[in-house]
Structures are given as structure tokens and as C-alpha cells.
């Protein structure tokens, strides 16, 4: 393992991994360090999975610019990286005539941002498109360029493609400090050693402000974690076909009701600041808030059909928009600062961060070029990341063929989501290996069904123990300290 | 093991309900009975219920779960019931076609009758609204039971159990016997939800405190459970502010209810009762889909396994009866094929038995005209069953042939009848 | 000194609460119980016993653990010691349901039996 790289990326969320993937095209030695046991364990896997059309961000901001640029890149990216993506479009729904003016404003804002194809539809038409929408719907905004993805799949696909193309990704590796030579950054210190480099990309999400301060820049910038809670509703009980937003308020986009590519319906998120950057706990009051909000759009949603809930923390920054005359102070930071040398600084990446990720990655390339970095393309760059089979989506003839290639694809481990032993083992040995239960879960959707893992967990522990060559007591849910088992039944410390 | 393409009775699940159904289906005259089981061996949930209390009603014996299962497994095997193990049923159609997968193979088979005996799954954390973090160490009681008793691992050291149902109490005892510490059992109701005898022999005997009208407010701990916050509730289950208590522990066991496992039932178009969440069944345990029966916990949650066995017996017997009738219908029904110069004949198939009590009229059209005397012949293979003379045949004129009742003895032996035009010399 | 205690009978699933009038461990009268309940009450004060189920390690079988149970109710005060003893036991597959795994456990007169068959595993 070399200790000298051209570039080190701090943070393996969707932004960091996308940057790694885009950089992997060039003749650079790139290292990505991620402090958790897997990529994408923060906000990247706890969001509404929506690729936003872009009418929501304030015109003239970096958020608006990156949203629009990013949105346009998704079809190509999904085709290359082979992750689930659908351009299903989205709706902003006005309930009652008093909400219609807000829709007008949003339509106008969308035009300013350059969102293509938006138009107004009537309340009747909305009911026609989504039968269970609140009958008091007065009208809706239809944005055909909105999309749905599997956000974790995007993150891991970008990471794997980066690895395919020579990027090194180190998990369980936490950034500790910069190594400076006067005003120039020449390396990073981590809990696993020091790495020399010419550039560092700060993609540290919730901790981007701390990283900046350690670099000695932007002392006034700070990140307030804002927690967003979600509930997942059983697809056997509830069918919502579309992505439905309420009319936005000062607090944000509001509590939405959306279909997912998984088939379930998600409701949420709320937005409550928390003081602890690790506090991604769901709460009673939060769940109540989401339910109430969701009923505004779909009054018939029955909360008995909740099969899971989760929360993510947004990295809400306080950076003012740098464009003149725009009054907005929660914009992205995407810069190469002048006060130090060798830093590409990305901060305050909250919604529309997922949508913007490919555009941000491209922007990093542009920033590096502008700073004089000579980027030479690799002749062997492989943009295509090969997909791995998913048993549940295959017709029976293809299932039979899959089983013929490897008999373990016939053994169903997760009953609710039809995930096979073959798929689990493929993820354990993938280019970015999955070594924990949650890592397997994020990749295969195992354990996300009605039984929430009650059936599959002992079997997955057994498989991981076998594939990793470790005793079952060392298999973890999400990294060190989260082991499932403590000891064999018959061994007691007397 | 060579699987047949068609079985009289297929039982899905080999717990007490499935085993009893398989046994009684065989005893009830089903020629072949197949049990499909997703685990590596038969027995279902009984394999992990190593405690006593099974068989008191049926056998007048106090058996442990595995022993109770063993009795029926032995009986089933002796009767020639086939087992397909380590196999998951992926799909069941209303026509009783079954798709199943196991390591190395995908199976597509047909059943004349099906008994659904998939049992229950456990209610999860999400279904009882337990917010908080999502650390390792939150398990349903059944998952913990499987680990402790079958796989041989302890899932924690210090436990809090939510739910005073039998599974929770039994696990409280089991964990204590194996050297763990059970700190508290919490029950949201103001009364015990399991058997009182279990309260004595699982909680009182081991000095494990039970708090009624209490529940878990939230779960604490990032990587692994570090504590739970309990809270007292009022008669509407609302938390009483100020009554919160932080109970340090490393594992929370959920014993908060069972729900019938109804994925396959839905796929087969079986109507479910919203109250039980299990199939709607009549007194022969048949669902609304003809030939699909259901027995055991998959229908509703039982408290004594002996009654599950009883239900399984009844369902298996009904399934066998249905299968036998189907088989008879299949052998009774034979196809009518179009032979030489016949374009089509209606009916397409006939019920042999009907011939015993009356004639059957066949109607047909020829492909090409023959302006000369012909025979219209019905044959079983080469053997002539009956024929009628026609002076000519033309495509525009429908031809009728009566199959008389006295042909019954020959038709009864036939697999296929063929109708054809043959030349006739006067 | 005569006292009346309430004890819950565990003989059958009904779990009746018996009113037991006793002098020390000598039972004088049992109310609210059937014949089996009377027997239980008398026994419980003098020589409380329980059916115990557990597992022992098994070598060479299709499973690492064999479930076992006491052939008859076992003296309650000896249960913890029984558990410690069972932890030391390791038997060899195959085993049949009803096989005696540990005869006369701790001198109690109660055998520990195998709850099920476990066949020998053919994997090395």
C-alpha cells in the first residue's frame, strides 16, 4: 500500500465517491478515506431517494446550478454505473385554493432555474394520476425531469467503479489532521497512518466544517445537523405511484409522500436541528410529525402499515451565496480556497446534494484544471461498472440460468425480499467488499421487508462468518462494537 | 431426490400444522404427499422450542417441542411422505402451481391440493413504534431463541424483554439458565399476556421483575444497545411523563406478538381476514381458493400446539379428499382428438362416467368434402368404439355422432378418443 | 404457627391460584384447586420440582447442540448445579429421542433425556 498519493478524498458519502469516480478517469493516484465500516453510511443512505427537478433551490445559488447540471447527468450515469434509476417526474400538490399562489411562485422559480418541461395541472387531473391524493387538491405542479434512485446503490456503484479504475478506498479510516508545509497541505494524518498527497478534497459531510477549521480557513462556517426522520409503509397495503411534495414552507420542502424503486412508500422527512452529530435516532414526536404531515397529501394513509423507520442528518451549512444580490445563506461551498494550497473544499452539501453529486464531481475536475492541474485521461478508463444479478427481479427462466452458474443463487436467505445466498456472497467479495450485516442490507435490500430481518439475520451471520473466516461472535451489524453475538451458549465465565 | 411433476397434496411448512396435515393426508388416501420446508430439517418452530408443555392434551405426555415434532416426523416418514428441505416456495398460483427454489435448482410443480402451514412471523420493532437508534442487540424473541437453542450462541449478556407473552417469558428463563442476566420484563398491558404458569416457572422462580403497564420509550446505543428507556403508560397506552427510567442492558428482546405469514397466501389469491391477518377458512379448513387449505398458526395464533395438530389433521384430510376427487376427475376426463379429415370436434373432452348413465352427442366439422359414403369413427387407439354411416360429408354441414351408453365399458378404459372419417364401401 | 399462602399451580395451563393453609411445610388445607393442584401444593412446600429443558454439546452431528430435558420434575434447588453439569457434557452423534444423556443427574433419580434424534453428519 503506497503512502503517497496525488489526491486524498476525505469522506465516502455519495459526493466523495462520485468525486472519486470522476477523478478515476485521469492519471492520478487517488485515495478515499472513510471513517465508518462502509461507504454512504450517513445522509447518503438516509434520504428520500429523489433526484430533484430543481425548481426548489433559490435562483442564482450554487445549489440551483448544481441541481440542474446534476439532474441532466443521471441517465448516462445510471447506464454506466448500473444502479436503479427512473425518471418518474414529481408533483408539488396544492391543497385548497389558498395554496395555488405558492405553486405559481414555484413554477416561476423553476423557470428561472432552467427546469425543463414544468407545467401546472388541475386538481382533477392530479386525482386522475394519483387516486388517493387529498380530494381537496386544487392543483399541482408537474416536473417531468424529477427522478427516483436507490441512493446507496449510487454511492456504492460510484465507489466500485472508482476502485475498478485504480482508486484506493480505505474504510474504518478516520481523518485526524492535515500535514502542512507552511501554507501548503502535503498530506493527511489518519487513525491508520499518514498519507502524503498534493491535494485533499474535503467531502466530509457533517464534519466538513471541522475539516475546514483544521485547514485554517472559514472560521465562521459551521454545520448544524438537521435530522430528517422517515417512515416506510408496506407495499402490500399501500400503493402510491408518484413522488408527491406539499407546497414548500420556510422550513423547507415539507413532508412528502413518495413511491420508491423498492416498491414501498416513504413518508417524511421532518427537519429538526440536533446538537449531537451522531444523533440519528428516530423519535416518537418526529414520527407523529411525519404522519400528520403525510396525511395532508394522502389522508387515507394508515400508519398501522409502517414496517420501518429511519433518520438521516443533513449537513446544513451557513455559507452565504457568493453570487451578488442573492440573499441566501445556506449555499454549497465548492471552492479551491486561496488561503491554503492543496485543498478542494466542499461544504454544506445537503439537499439537493444527491442530485448534484455528479455535477459537483465534474466541478471538482474543473476547479483542479483551473488551478493548473494537468489532468491526463487514462486510456484504460472503464466507465461501465458491471451490474450484479438480483434474483427477485428475474423471470423464472433467468433464475434457473443463474442457479446453473452458481447453485447458491437458489438458496433464499431473505424471504420477504427474495435475496439469495449467491448474491450475499457476491457482495462479500465485491470490489468494495461488504463485511457487515448492514452493508449487505444496503446493497441487496435484505432485511428491509416486513419481518425486518428476523428470519435472515442468523443465516447472514452464519454466511459472513463462513465467508470471512471469522467466528460468528465477530460478525457485526455495522462495524466494530456492533457484534450480534457474545459467546457460544455453553461457554460461561463462572 | 427425484421430484414428481404433480402431487396429490403439497404441504408448505413442516411445523406441527404441516406435519399433521401431511400425515392425515396420507392416511386419508392421498397417493403422494410432498412437504416443502425452508429450513434444513423438518419440525418448524418446534425445533427451537426445547421446553416442555407439548402433547399434554393429545398424548397425555409433557414433551419438549423437538420431541413432539419428532413423533410426527417419524410417522410421516413411515407413511412415505416426501420432504423437500432447505427449499423456499417463491410462488403459488390459484391453480395450485408451485415455484420453489433451493441451492442448485428451481422447481416447478403442480399440486392437486395445497395445505398452507407456514406459521407466523414475529411483530417487529417498527410495528410497535420503537424509535431511537438502530444498534445491534435488538432482536425478536424467536430469533434469539434460534440462536441460543439451535445455532448455539448467546446474543447478549444483559437483557430487557418487552412483552409478557409466553415466548418472552420462556426466553427469560432460558437466558438465565444459560448464564445471562435478565434485568426486567416489561408489558404494556395492565395484565399478563402469557400463561400464568409461565409467570411462575419463568419469572418468579428466577426473581425476574415484571412491570405491567410499562413499555420501551426508546433505545439507546449507537453500535450496540447500551440501555433502554422504559416508561409507564396509562390505560390508552400513552406514556406518563416523568415515569421514564433508563435501564442499562445490551440486548432488547421483543416478544410483542405474532402475525400469520401470508406472503404466499396473497400470491395465491387467498382472501385474508383483516382481524387475524390469516386466511379466511371454512370448517374443512379450505380457503376461498378451491383446493387450497390452511392450518395452524398461519390461520390464527394458537396457544397450545395440540390444537394446531388437530387443525392440521383436519386440513390434511380435507386436502386428501379434494385431491382424490381431482384425480378421479382427471382420469374420468379424456380428450377427444380430431383425426383424419376432422377439423374439430366438440366437446373437447368428456367425463367417462357420464356415459354410464346416458349418451353423449359429438358434433364436428370435416376439413374437406367427400361426396361418397363414409364412416364417422370413434376409436380408442386402434380399437373401434363406435361409428355411424354418412352418405357424404361437407365442411358446410355439421356432423353429429351419438356416443351410446353401451360403449361405456370400452370408453372407461380409454385414455384418448379419436374421431376420424374413413371410407365406406357399400 | 398456621398461615395461609397463595401459590399459583403450574400443573396445567389454567394456572389457578391455590389458597394453602400450612404449618411450616406441613400442608393442612388447600382451597381452589383440583386433585392435581392439591398434590402440587403439598409438593411445592416440601420438595419443589420443575421440568427443566436445556441443551448439551454434541460432536459429529448435524447440529452443534442437542436439546435435552428432565425425564421427570427435577428438584428446584439443584437446577443451577444441573446447568453447570450440563455445560460439561459433550456427547457423540448419532443420538435418538429418549436416549439417556445423563443418568440420575446429581443423584436426583431423574435422568436427562435427548429430546430428538440427531443423525451423524457426513461432512468432515
PDB file of C-alpha atoms in Angstrom, chain C residues 40-109:
ATOM      1  CA  UNK C  40     -48.786 -29.755  43.659  1.00  0.00           C
ATOM      2  CA  UNK C  41     -49.289 -27.588  46.730  1.00  0.00           C
ATOM      3  CA  UNK C  42     -48.080 -30.303  49.071  1.00  0.00           C
ATOM      4  CA  UNK C  43     -45.044 -30.973  46.942  1.00  0.00           C
ATOM      5  CA  UNK C  44     -44.204 -27.315  46.381  1.00  0.00           C
ATOM      6  CA  UNK C  45     -43.776 -26.533  50.056  1.00  0.00           C
ATOM      7  CA  UNK C  46     -41.617 -29.524  50.831  1.00  0.00           C
ATOM      8  CA  UNK C  47     -39.800 -30.511  47.678  1.00  0.00           C
ATOM      9  CA  UNK C  48     -40.420 -28.039  44.853  1.00  0.00           C
ATOM     10  CA  UNK C  49     -39.641 -29.525  41.459  1.00  0.00           C
ATOM     11  CA  UNK C  50     -39.647 -28.327  37.887  1.00  0.00           C
ATOM     12  CA  UNK C  51     -39.296 -29.827  34.440  1.00  0.00           C
ATOM     13  CA  UNK C  52     -36.021 -28.477  33.047  1.00  0.00           C
ATOM     14  CA  UNK C  53     -35.047 -28.246  29.413  1.00  0.00           C
ATOM     15  CA  UNK C  54     -31.654 -27.291  28.087  1.00  0.00           C
ATOM     16  CA  UNK C  55     -29.058 -28.313  25.534  1.00  0.00           C
ATOM     17  CA  UNK C  56     -25.745 -30.162  25.548  1.00  0.00           C
ATOM     18  CA  UNK C  57     -22.934 -30.073  23.084  1.00  0.00           C
ATOM     19  CA  UNK C  58     -22.896 -32.847  20.518  1.00  0.00           C
ATOM     20  CA  UNK C  59     -19.963 -33.875  18.321  1.00  0.00           C
ATOM     21  CA  UNK C  60     -20.214 -35.163  14.815  1.00  0.00           C
ATOM     22  CA  UNK C  61     -23.888 -34.400  14.363  1.00  0.00           C
ATOM     23  CA  UNK C  62     -25.886 -32.259  12.024  1.00  0.00           C
ATOM     24  CA  UNK C  63     -26.119 -29.640  14.794  1.00  0.00           C
ATOM     25  CA  UNK C  64     -23.746 -28.320  17.435  1.00  0.00           C
ATOM     26  CA  UNK C  65     -26.342 -28.678  20.227  1.00  0.00           C
ATOM     27  CA  UNK C  66     -28.710 -31.437  21.301  1.00  0.00           C
ATOM     28  CA  UNK C  67     -31.834 -30.344  23.176  1.00  0.00           C
ATOM     29  CA  UNK C  68     -32.360 -32.379  26.346  1.00  0.00           C
ATOM     30  CA  UNK C  69     -34.956 -32.487  29.115  1.00  0.00           C
ATOM     31  CA  UNK C  70     -35.506 -33.999  32.525  1.00  0.00           C
ATOM     32  CA  UNK C  71     -37.456 -37.255  32.379  1.00  0.00           C
ATOM     33  CA  UNK C  72     -39.437 -36.129  35.436  1.00  0.00           C
ATOM     34  CA  UNK C  73     -39.743 -32.948  37.505  1.00  0.00           C
ATOM     35  CA  UNK C  74     -36.349 -32.085  38.930  1.00  0.00           C
ATOM     36  CA  UNK C  75     -35.520 -30.642  42.382  1.00  0.00           C
ATOM     37  CA  UNK C  76     -35.595 -26.872  42.102  1.00  0.00           C
ATOM     38  CA  UNK C  77     -32.633 -26.178  44.408  1.00  0.00           C
ATOM     39  CA  UNK C  78     -30.381 -28.313  42.185  1.00  0.00           C
ATOM     40  CA  UNK C  79     -31.263 -26.606  38.888  1.00  0.00           C
ATOM     41  CA  UNK C  80     -28.298 -24.216  38.761  1.00  0.00           C
ATOM     42  CA  UNK C  81     -25.931 -27.068  39.535  1.00  0.00           C
ATOM     43  CA  UNK C  82     -27.605 -29.141  36.838  1.00  0.00           C
ATOM     44  CA  UNK C  83     -26.966 -26.378  34.320  1.00  0.00           C
ATOM     45  CA  UNK C  84     -23.306 -26.250  35.291  1.00  0.00           C
ATOM     46  CA  UNK C  85     -23.053 -30.022  34.903  1.00  0.00           C
ATOM     47  CA  UNK C  86     -24.742 -29.980  31.512  1.00  0.00           C
ATOM     48  CA  UNK C  87     -22.253 -27.435  30.267  1.00  0.00           C
ATOM     49  CA  UNK C  88     -19.524 -30.003  30.794  1.00  0.00           C
ATOM     50  CA  UNK C  89     -21.318 -32.708  28.873  1.00  0.00           C
ATOM     51  CA  UNK C  90     -20.422 -33.467  25.293  1.00  0.00           C
ATOM     52  CA  UNK C  91     -21.873 -36.477  23.531  1.00  0.00           C
ATOM     53  CA  UNK C  92     -21.270 -38.155  20.199  1.00  0.00           C
ATOM     54  CA  UNK C  93     -23.776 -38.349  17.356  1.00  0.00           C
ATOM     55  CA  UNK C  94     -25.917 -40.216  16.412  1.00  0.00           C
ATOM     56  CA  UNK C  95     -28.458 -39.978  19.177  1.00  0.00           C
ATOM     57  CA  UNK C  96     -32.139 -40.975  19.310  1.00  0.00           C
ATOM     58  CA  UNK C  97     -35.057 -39.259  21.002  1.00  0.00           C
ATOM     59  CA  UNK C  98     -35.372 -40.623  24.504  1.00  0.00           C
ATOM     60  CA  UNK C  99     -31.750 -41.727  24.813  1.00  0.00           C
ATOM     61  CA  UNK C 100     -30.381 -41.166  28.292  1.00  0.00           C
ATOM     62  CA  UNK C 101     -27.760 -38.458  28.056  1.00  0.00           C
ATOM     63  CA  UNK C 102     -27.067 -38.216  31.769  1.00  0.00           C
ATOM     64  CA  UNK C 103     -28.495 -40.855  34.100  1.00  0.00           C
ATOM     65  CA  UNK C 104     -29.539 -39.989  37.653  1.00  0.00           C
ATOM     66  CA  UNK C 105     -28.427 -36.358  37.324  1.00  0.00           C
ATOM     67  CA  UNK C 106     -26.780 -35.089  40.507  1.00  0.00           C
ATOM     68  CA  UNK C 107     -28.115 -38.108  42.375  1.00  0.00           C
ATOM     69  CA  UNK C 108     -31.684 -36.848  41.973  1.00  0.00           C
ATOM     70  CA  UNK C 109     -33.003 -40.060  40.489  1.00  0.00           C
TER      71      UNK C 109
END
